[in-house]
Short mmCIF file of C-alpha atoms in Angstrom, two decimals:
data_model
loop_
_atom_site.label_atom_id
_atom_site.label_comp_id
_atom_site.label_asym_id
_atom_site.label_seq_id
_atom_site.Cartn_x
_atom_site.Cartn_y
_atom_site.Cartn_z
CA UNK A 1 12.63 46.68 108.36
CA UNK A 2 15.25 49.16 110.15
CA UNK A 3 19.00 47.82 108.72
CA UNK A 4 21.64 49.06 110.41
CA UNK A 5 25.25 48.58 107.94
CA UNK A 6 28.35 48.95 109.44
CA UNK A 7 31.54 49.84 106.54
CA UNK A 8 34.68 51.11 105.55
CA UNK A 9 33.89 54.46 103.95
CA UNK A 10 30.79 56.01 102.68
CA UNK A 11 32.12 57.95 99.07
CA UNK A 12 31.17 57.47 95.16
CA UNK A 13 34.52 58.15 94.14
CA UNK A 14 36.83 55.42 95.72
CA UNK A 15 38.19 53.05 92.74
CA UNK A 16 38.50 50.13 94.98
CA UNK A 17 35.18 50.90 97.30
CA UNK A 18 32.45 53.63 95.52
CA UNK A 19 30.64 49.84 94.46
CA UNK A 20 29.77 49.56 98.43
CA UNK A 21 27.29 52.69 97.36
CA UNK A 22 24.69 50.91 94.70
CA UNK A 23 24.44 48.88 97.75
CA UNK A 24 22.70 50.80 100.44
CA UNK A 25 21.39 51.80 97.68
CA UNK A 26 19.97 49.05 97.68
CA UNK A 27 18.88 48.21 101.22
CA UNK A 28 17.73 50.55 100.85
CA UNK A 29 14.81 49.78 98.42
CA UNK A 30 14.13 47.28 99.86
CA UNK A 31 13.67 48.32 104.07
CA UNK A 32 11.87 51.35 105.93
CA UNK A 33 14.80 52.09 106.51
CA UNK A 34 18.26 52.12 106.82
CA UNK A 35 21.03 53.93 109.11
CA UNK A 36 24.96 53.55 107.26
CA UNK A 37 28.42 53.35 110.19
CA UNK A 38 31.25 54.86 108.15
CA UNK A 39 34.79 54.58 109.17
CA UNK A 40 34.44 57.74 106.75
CA UNK A 41 32.48 59.74 104.45
CA UNK A 42 33.23 61.70 101.25
CA UNK A 43 31.04 64.21 100.43
CA UNK A 44 27.67 61.34 100.20
CA UNK A 45 24.11 62.72 99.15
CA UNK A 46 21.36 60.39 99.24
CA UNK A 47 17.92 61.22 97.22
CA UNK A 48 16.72 58.15 99.40
CA UNK A 49 15.23 60.70 102.04
CA UNK A 50 15.13 56.47 104.17
CA UNK A 51 18.49 56.50 103.91
CA UNK A 52 20.59 57.88 107.54
CA UNK A 53 24.18 58.44 107.68
CA UNK A 54 26.71 58.61 110.39
CA UNK A 55 30.89 58.77 111.13
CA UNK A 56 32.89 58.05 113.34
CA UNK A 57 35.01 61.17 111.91
CA UNK A 58 37.85 59.27 110.09
CA UNK A 59 37.82 61.88 107.83
CA UNK A 60 38.11 64.55 109.90
CA UNK A 61 41.59 62.82 112.10
CA UNK A 62 39.12 61.78 114.50
CA UNK A 63 41.89 58.90 115.56
CA UNK A 64 41.36 55.22 116.60
CA UNK A 65 39.94 55.31 120.22
CA UNK A 66 38.06 58.23 120.15
CA UNK A 67 36.56 56.40 116.60
CA UNK A 68 36.30 53.10 118.88
CA UNK A 69 34.14 55.04 121.40
CA UNK A 70 31.75 56.46 119.08
CA UNK A 71 30.95 54.00 116.75
CA UNK A 72 29.99 51.66 120.95
CA UNK A 73 28.05 55.02 121.89
CA UNK A 74 25.49 54.97 117.68
CA UNK A 75 25.48 51.02 118.45
CA UNK A 76 23.65 51.61 121.49
CA UNK A 77 21.67 54.61 120.58
CA UNK A 78 20.77 52.61 117.00
CA UNK A 79 20.77 48.97 117.40
CA UNK A 80 17.76 48.72 119.97
CA UNK A 81 15.39 50.77 117.17
CA UNK A 82 16.54 47.99 114.27
CA UNK A 83 15.60 44.66 112.93
CA UNK A 84 19.76 43.84 112.71
CA UNK A 85 23.17 44.47 111.94
CA UNK A 86 25.20 44.62 108.86
CA UNK A 87 29.05 44.63 109.30
CA UNK A 88 30.59 44.64 105.94
CA UNK A 89 34.10 42.64 104.97
CA UNK A 90 35.47 44.23 107.94
CA UNK A 91 35.26 40.66 111.10
CA UNK A 92 37.37 43.79 112.91
CA UNK A 93 33.76 45.99 113.38
CA UNK A 94 31.80 42.58 114.12
CA UNK A 95 34.88 42.44 117.27
CA UNK A 96 34.65 45.93 118.02
CA UNK A 97 30.55 45.67 118.71
CA UNK A 98 31.28 42.88 120.47
CA UNK A 99 28.10 40.96 122.14
CA UNK A 100 26.20 44.19 121.93
CA UNK A 101 23.72 42.62 119.27
CA UNK A 102 23.11 39.43 121.77
CA UNK A 103 23.01 41.87 124.12
CA UNK A 104 19.77 43.66 122.09
CA UNK A 105 17.92 40.49 120.52
CA UNK A 106 19.09 41.56 117.27
CA UNK A 107 20.66 38.97 114.38
CA UNK A 108 23.91 39.98 112.62
CA UNK A 109 25.42 38.86 109.86
CA UNK A 110 28.84 39.95 107.82
CA UNK A 111 30.13 39.51 104.70
CA UNK A 112 33.32 37.91 104.64
CA UNK A 113 35.12 37.44 100.07
CA UNK A 114 37.83 36.61 101.31
CA UNK A 115 39.85 33.24 101.79
CA UNK A 116 41.86 34.71 104.25
CA UNK A 117 41.22 32.25 107.54
CA UNK A 118 42.46 34.78 110.41
CA UNK A 119 42.06 35.34 113.86
CA UNK A 120 39.87 37.40 113.21
CA UNK A 121 37.76 36.45 111.51
CA UNK A 122 36.85 33.27 113.62
CA UNK A 123 36.53 35.35 116.51
CA UNK A 124 33.68 37.37 114.94
CA UNK A 125 32.30 34.07 113.63
CA UNK A 126 31.30 33.68 117.79
CA UNK A 127 29.98 37.62 117.51
CA UNK A 128 27.67 37.47 114.69
CA UNK A 129 24.22 35.76 113.31
CA UNK A 130 25.78 34.78 110.02
CA UNK A 131 28.57 34.85 107.91
CA UNK A 132 27.38 35.51 104.50
CA UNK A 133 29.52 34.85 101.12
CA UNK A 134 30.24 35.02 98.02
CA UNK A 135 31.38 31.47 97.18
CA UNK A 136 32.79 28.37 98.37
CA UNK A 137 36.17 29.97 98.36
CA UNK A 138 35.14 33.61 99.44
CA UNK A 139 35.53 32.19 102.48
CA UNK A 140 36.91 29.00 103.90
CA UNK A 141 36.28 28.34 107.37
CA UNK A 142 34.72 25.39 107.69
CA UNK A 143 31.20 26.91 110.11
CA UNK A 144 28.08 26.05 109.48
CA UNK A 145 26.43 29.93 110.04
CA UNK A 146 28.42 29.88 106.45
CA UNK A 147 25.82 30.93 103.75
CA UNK A 148 27.38 30.76 99.96
CA UNK A 149 24.74 33.82 98.01
CA UNK A 150 26.87 34.76 95.51
CA UNK A 151 28.38 38.05 94.72
CA UNK A 152 26.14 41.50 94.46
CA UNK A 153 26.99 42.98 90.87
CA UNK A 154 25.32 46.14 89.48
CA UNK A 155 24.57 44.77 85.78
CA UNK A 156 23.15 47.68 85.11
CA UNK A 157 26.46 50.61 85.01
CA UNK A 158 27.48 51.81 82.12
CA UNK A 159 29.85 49.91 79.91
CA UNK A 160 31.32 49.89 76.71
CA UNK A 161 32.48 47.24 74.70
CA UNK A 162 34.80 46.83 71.89
CA UNK A 163 33.99 43.85 69.13
CA UNK A 164 37.28 41.65 67.94
CA UNK A 165 36.91 43.38 64.76
CA UNK A 166 38.11 46.57 66.33
CA UNK A 167 41.79 47.10 68.15
CA UNK A 168 42.42 45.01 70.35
CA UNK A 169 42.41 46.58 74.17
CA UNK A 170 42.61 44.53 77.30
CA UNK A 171 41.79 45.60 80.83
CA UNK A 172 42.54 44.76 84.20
CA UNK A 173 40.72 46.87 87.14
CA UNK A 174 40.83 46.28 90.38
CA UNK A 175 43.16 47.05 93.34
CA UNK A 176 47.58 47.57 93.01
CA UNK A 177 48.91 45.31 95.05
CA UNK A 178 51.27 41.88 95.01
CA UNK A 179 48.46 39.31 96.17
CA UNK A 180 47.27 40.92 92.45
CA UNK A 181 50.35 39.33 90.27
CA UNK A 182 50.01 42.04 87.83
CA UNK A 183 53.28 41.24 87.07
CA UNK A 184 52.41 38.02 85.61
CA UNK A 185 49.61 39.67 83.26
CA UNK A 186 52.39 42.20 82.45
CA UNK A 187 54.35 39.92 81.26
CA UNK A 188 51.99 37.95 79.11
CA UNK A 189 50.58 41.73 77.53
CA UNK A 190 54.68 42.00 76.19
CA UNK A 191 54.23 38.77 74.89
CA UNK A 192 50.79 38.99 73.24
CA UNK A 193 52.36 41.87 71.61
CA UNK A 194 54.66 39.76 69.52
CA UNK A 195 51.27 38.13 68.03
CA UNK A 196 48.64 41.72 68.72
CA UNK A 197 51.06 44.09 67.91
CA UNK A 198 48.47 46.83 67.46
CA UNK A 199 47.00 44.74 70.76
CA UNK A 200 47.25 47.88 74.71
CA UNK A 201 47.15 47.70 78.01
CA UNK A 202 44.82 49.96 80.26
CA UNK A 203 45.11 48.49 84.37
CA UNK A 204 42.43 50.46 85.94
CA UNK A 205 43.39 50.46 89.85
CA UNK A 206 45.06 52.61 93.19
CA UNK A 207 48.19 51.48 95.27
CA UNK A 208 46.72 51.18 99.20
CA UNK A 209 49.27 50.43 101.21
CA UNK A 210 53.17 51.21 101.22
CA UNK A 211 54.07 48.02 100.02
CA UNK A 212 51.79 48.28 97.09
CA UNK A 213 52.96 51.44 96.06
CA UNK A 214 56.33 49.94 95.87
CA UNK A 215 55.37 47.16 93.47
CA UNK A 216 53.74 49.94 91.30
CA UNK A 217 56.69 51.55 90.83
CA UNK A 218 59.27 48.38 91.11
CA UNK A 219 56.21 47.09 87.96
CA UNK A 220 56.79 50.90 85.75
CA UNK A 221 60.41 50.70 86.68
CA UNK A 222 60.47 46.51 84.64
CA UNK A 223 57.68 47.39 82.56
CA UNK A 224 57.63 49.93 80.29
CA UNK A 225 55.00 49.16 76.58
CA UNK A 226 54.51 52.82 75.94
CA UNK A 227 50.68 50.50 74.50
CA UNK A 228 50.53 50.27 78.73
CA UNK A 229 48.19 52.43 80.12
CA UNK A 230 48.53 52.47 83.67
CA UNK A 231 44.59 55.11 85.19
CA UNK A 232 43.42 56.03 88.29
CA UNK A 233 39.00 56.40 87.89
CA UNK A 234 36.21 56.42 90.31
CA UNK A 235 34.43 53.31 90.49
CA UNK A 236 31.32 53.46 87.60
CA UNK A 237 34.26 54.72 84.94
CA UNK A 238 36.82 52.11 84.60
CA UNK A 239 34.69 50.38 81.79
CA UNK A 240 32.73 53.27 79.97
CA UNK A 241 35.89 55.58 79.57
CA UNK A 242 36.86 53.24 76.17
CA UNK A 243 36.03 50.46 74.48
CA UNK A 244 37.84 46.68 75.56
CA UNK A 245 38.47 43.53 74.11
CA UNK A 246 38.75 41.09 77.13
CA UNK A 247 40.54 41.16 81.13
CA UNK A 248 42.57 40.69 81.85
CA UNK A 249 42.90 38.74 85.52
CA UNK A 250 45.79 36.96 87.31
CA UNK A 251 44.60 37.65 91.27
CA UNK A 252 46.04 35.18 93.68
CA UNK A 253 43.27 36.04 96.65
CA UNK A 254 41.00 32.61 95.84
CA UNK A 255 38.51 34.73 96.29
CA UNK A 256 34.92 35.63 94.22
CA UNK A 257 36.89 39.09 92.04
CA UNK A 258 34.06 41.39 92.26
CA UNK A 259 35.95 42.70 89.02
CA UNK A 260 35.92 39.70 87.25
CA UNK A 261 31.95 39.21 87.00
CA UNK A 262 31.72 42.70 86.37
CA UNK A 263 34.36 42.55 83.42
CA UNK A 264 31.24 39.85 82.52
CA UNK A 265 28.56 41.97 83.53
CA UNK A 266 29.76 43.87 80.96
CA UNK A 267 29.64 41.85 78.40
CA UNK A 268 34.43 41.22 78.98
CA UNK A 269 35.54 38.02 77.56
CA UNK A 270 37.62 37.20 80.88
CA UNK A 271 41.31 35.51 80.65
CA UNK A 272 41.92 34.69 84.63
CA UNK A 273 44.39 32.17 87.09
CA UNK A 274 42.00 32.34 90.05
CA UNK A 275 40.66 28.80 91.49
CA UNK A 276 36.91 31.13 92.07
CA UNK A 277 36.57 31.04 88.61
CA UNK A 278 35.64 27.96 85.90
CA UNK A 279 35.54 28.07 82.00
CA UNK A 280 31.48 26.82 82.90
CA UNK A 281 31.54 30.23 84.04
CA UNK A 282 30.13 31.36 80.30
CA UNK A 283 33.34 33.25 78.23
CA UNK A 284 35.83 32.32 80.74
CA UNK A 285 39.03 30.84 80.30
CA UNK A 286 42.01 29.61 82.31
CA UNK A 287 45.50 30.50 82.32
CA UNK A 288 48.82 28.50 84.92
CA UNK A 289 48.43 30.79 87.77
CA UNK A 290 51.54 32.86 87.76
CA UNK A 291 52.79 31.78 84.10
CA UNK A 292 52.80 35.12 81.83
CA UNK A 293 53.77 32.28 78.39
CA UNK A 294 50.45 30.47 79.03
CA UNK A 295 48.24 33.99 78.90
CA UNK A 296 49.81 35.35 75.48
CA UNK A 297 49.12 31.77 74.60
CA UNK A 298 45.76 31.45 75.49
CA UNK A 299 44.96 34.53 74.19
CA UNK A 300 46.26 34.48 71.24
CA UNK A 301 44.59 31.09 70.38
CA UNK A 302 40.88 33.11 71.41
CA UNK A 303 41.95 35.29 68.55
CA UNK A 304 42.78 32.79 65.93
CA UNK A 305 38.86 31.41 66.85
CA UNK A 306 37.25 33.53 66.36
CA UNK A 307 36.16 33.54 70.20
CA UNK A 308 36.54 37.08 70.85
CA UNK A 309 33.75 38.88 71.31
CA UNK A 310 30.95 40.27 72.63
CA UNK A 311 29.48 38.52 75.85
CA UNK A 312 26.37 37.63 75.68
CA UNK A 313 25.87 34.28 77.99
CA UNK A 314 28.46 35.48 80.59
CA UNK A 315 26.75 39.24 81.26
CA UNK A 316 23.20 36.95 81.18
CA UNK A 317 25.20 34.08 83.88
CA UNK A 318 25.64 36.88 86.92
CA UNK A 319 22.24 38.49 86.72
CA UNK A 320 21.58 34.93 87.02
CA UNK A 321 23.96 33.95 89.76
CA UNK A 322 25.48 37.58 90.94
CA UNK A 323 22.06 39.97 90.49
CA UNK A 324 22.99 43.06 93.25
CA UNK A 325 18.67 43.40 94.01
CA UNK A 326 18.19 39.16 94.31
CA UNK A 327 21.75 38.55 96.63
CA UNK A 328 20.36 41.89 99.31
CA UNK A 329 16.74 40.53 99.27
CA UNK A 330 18.45 36.54 101.00
CA UNK A 331 20.07 39.16 103.15
CA UNK A 332 17.17 41.41 104.33
CA UNK A 333 15.31 38.03 104.05
CA UNK A 334 17.54 36.24 106.73
CA UNK A 335 16.62 39.16 109.39
CA UNK A 336 13.62 38.80 108.67
CA UNK A 337 12.64 35.16 109.35
CA UNK A 338 16.60 33.91 110.05
CA UNK A 339 17.45 32.34 113.33
CA UNK A 340 19.46 34.74 115.84
#
């Protein structure tokens, strides 16, 4: 089977998209050949001989119009020789491909994990064979084309976790953006320090847009605790720099954030206000959205009750329901057996 994959960026060190390198490799392990079309490519080579990489040239300064022409040209070359096309996250790629997959009678999947039901998502729905998503909250479009298949978490990544008896080091990972509501986490940490004065917080991530940068600058101005550590790390190094005690999450995207699943896969207990996660997940404790006092109270109580420790049950839950290899198999099986 030959699969065509379309994605934003191929960059092993990218804090937000570096994880997709492992996705491509997982596809290559289940397909005879994989061709990746990326808007931008930075310094990636593969030992997998069955992976081909085609860049649209953003890293060389190619204009949007030139990238669109190149994209259509590559699709016309590769689609006739492929069994299907997988659009990663961006409905725009499916829209720009238009009716080409249909013309060459190829199945197409859009992977989408976000609560926003945009005009672009609605338009893409008419063009693709199916939309695959991690959970019901992760794609809120009402369509028979939606398949809820779990997330794809690489549980083989190296992680470093501290036990409850060691110093208290909390961590949050992800893009620095208003929708992630980091202010709630920072304010909650200030309150936590009253009960746990020896605690630390690492904020791992980067801003992307100008709005994100302004948001980060405002947080640095308003919250000045020396025990808050701002870090920018390549994907894969977020958890193995030093041991952490618990993961804190306040994102309002509404989708099943993979950063939370990665934390659970690391064996970390998780404190989250996201509607996509429930207390029924092993090691997950919910706090009220936008409420730093409730966050601090839930963490303090968990320490008092001795509930903070290595979360083996949470790790096993991720391996069972959100394993990368299992997700890739579901996608590949759709191309082999699903209807167009």
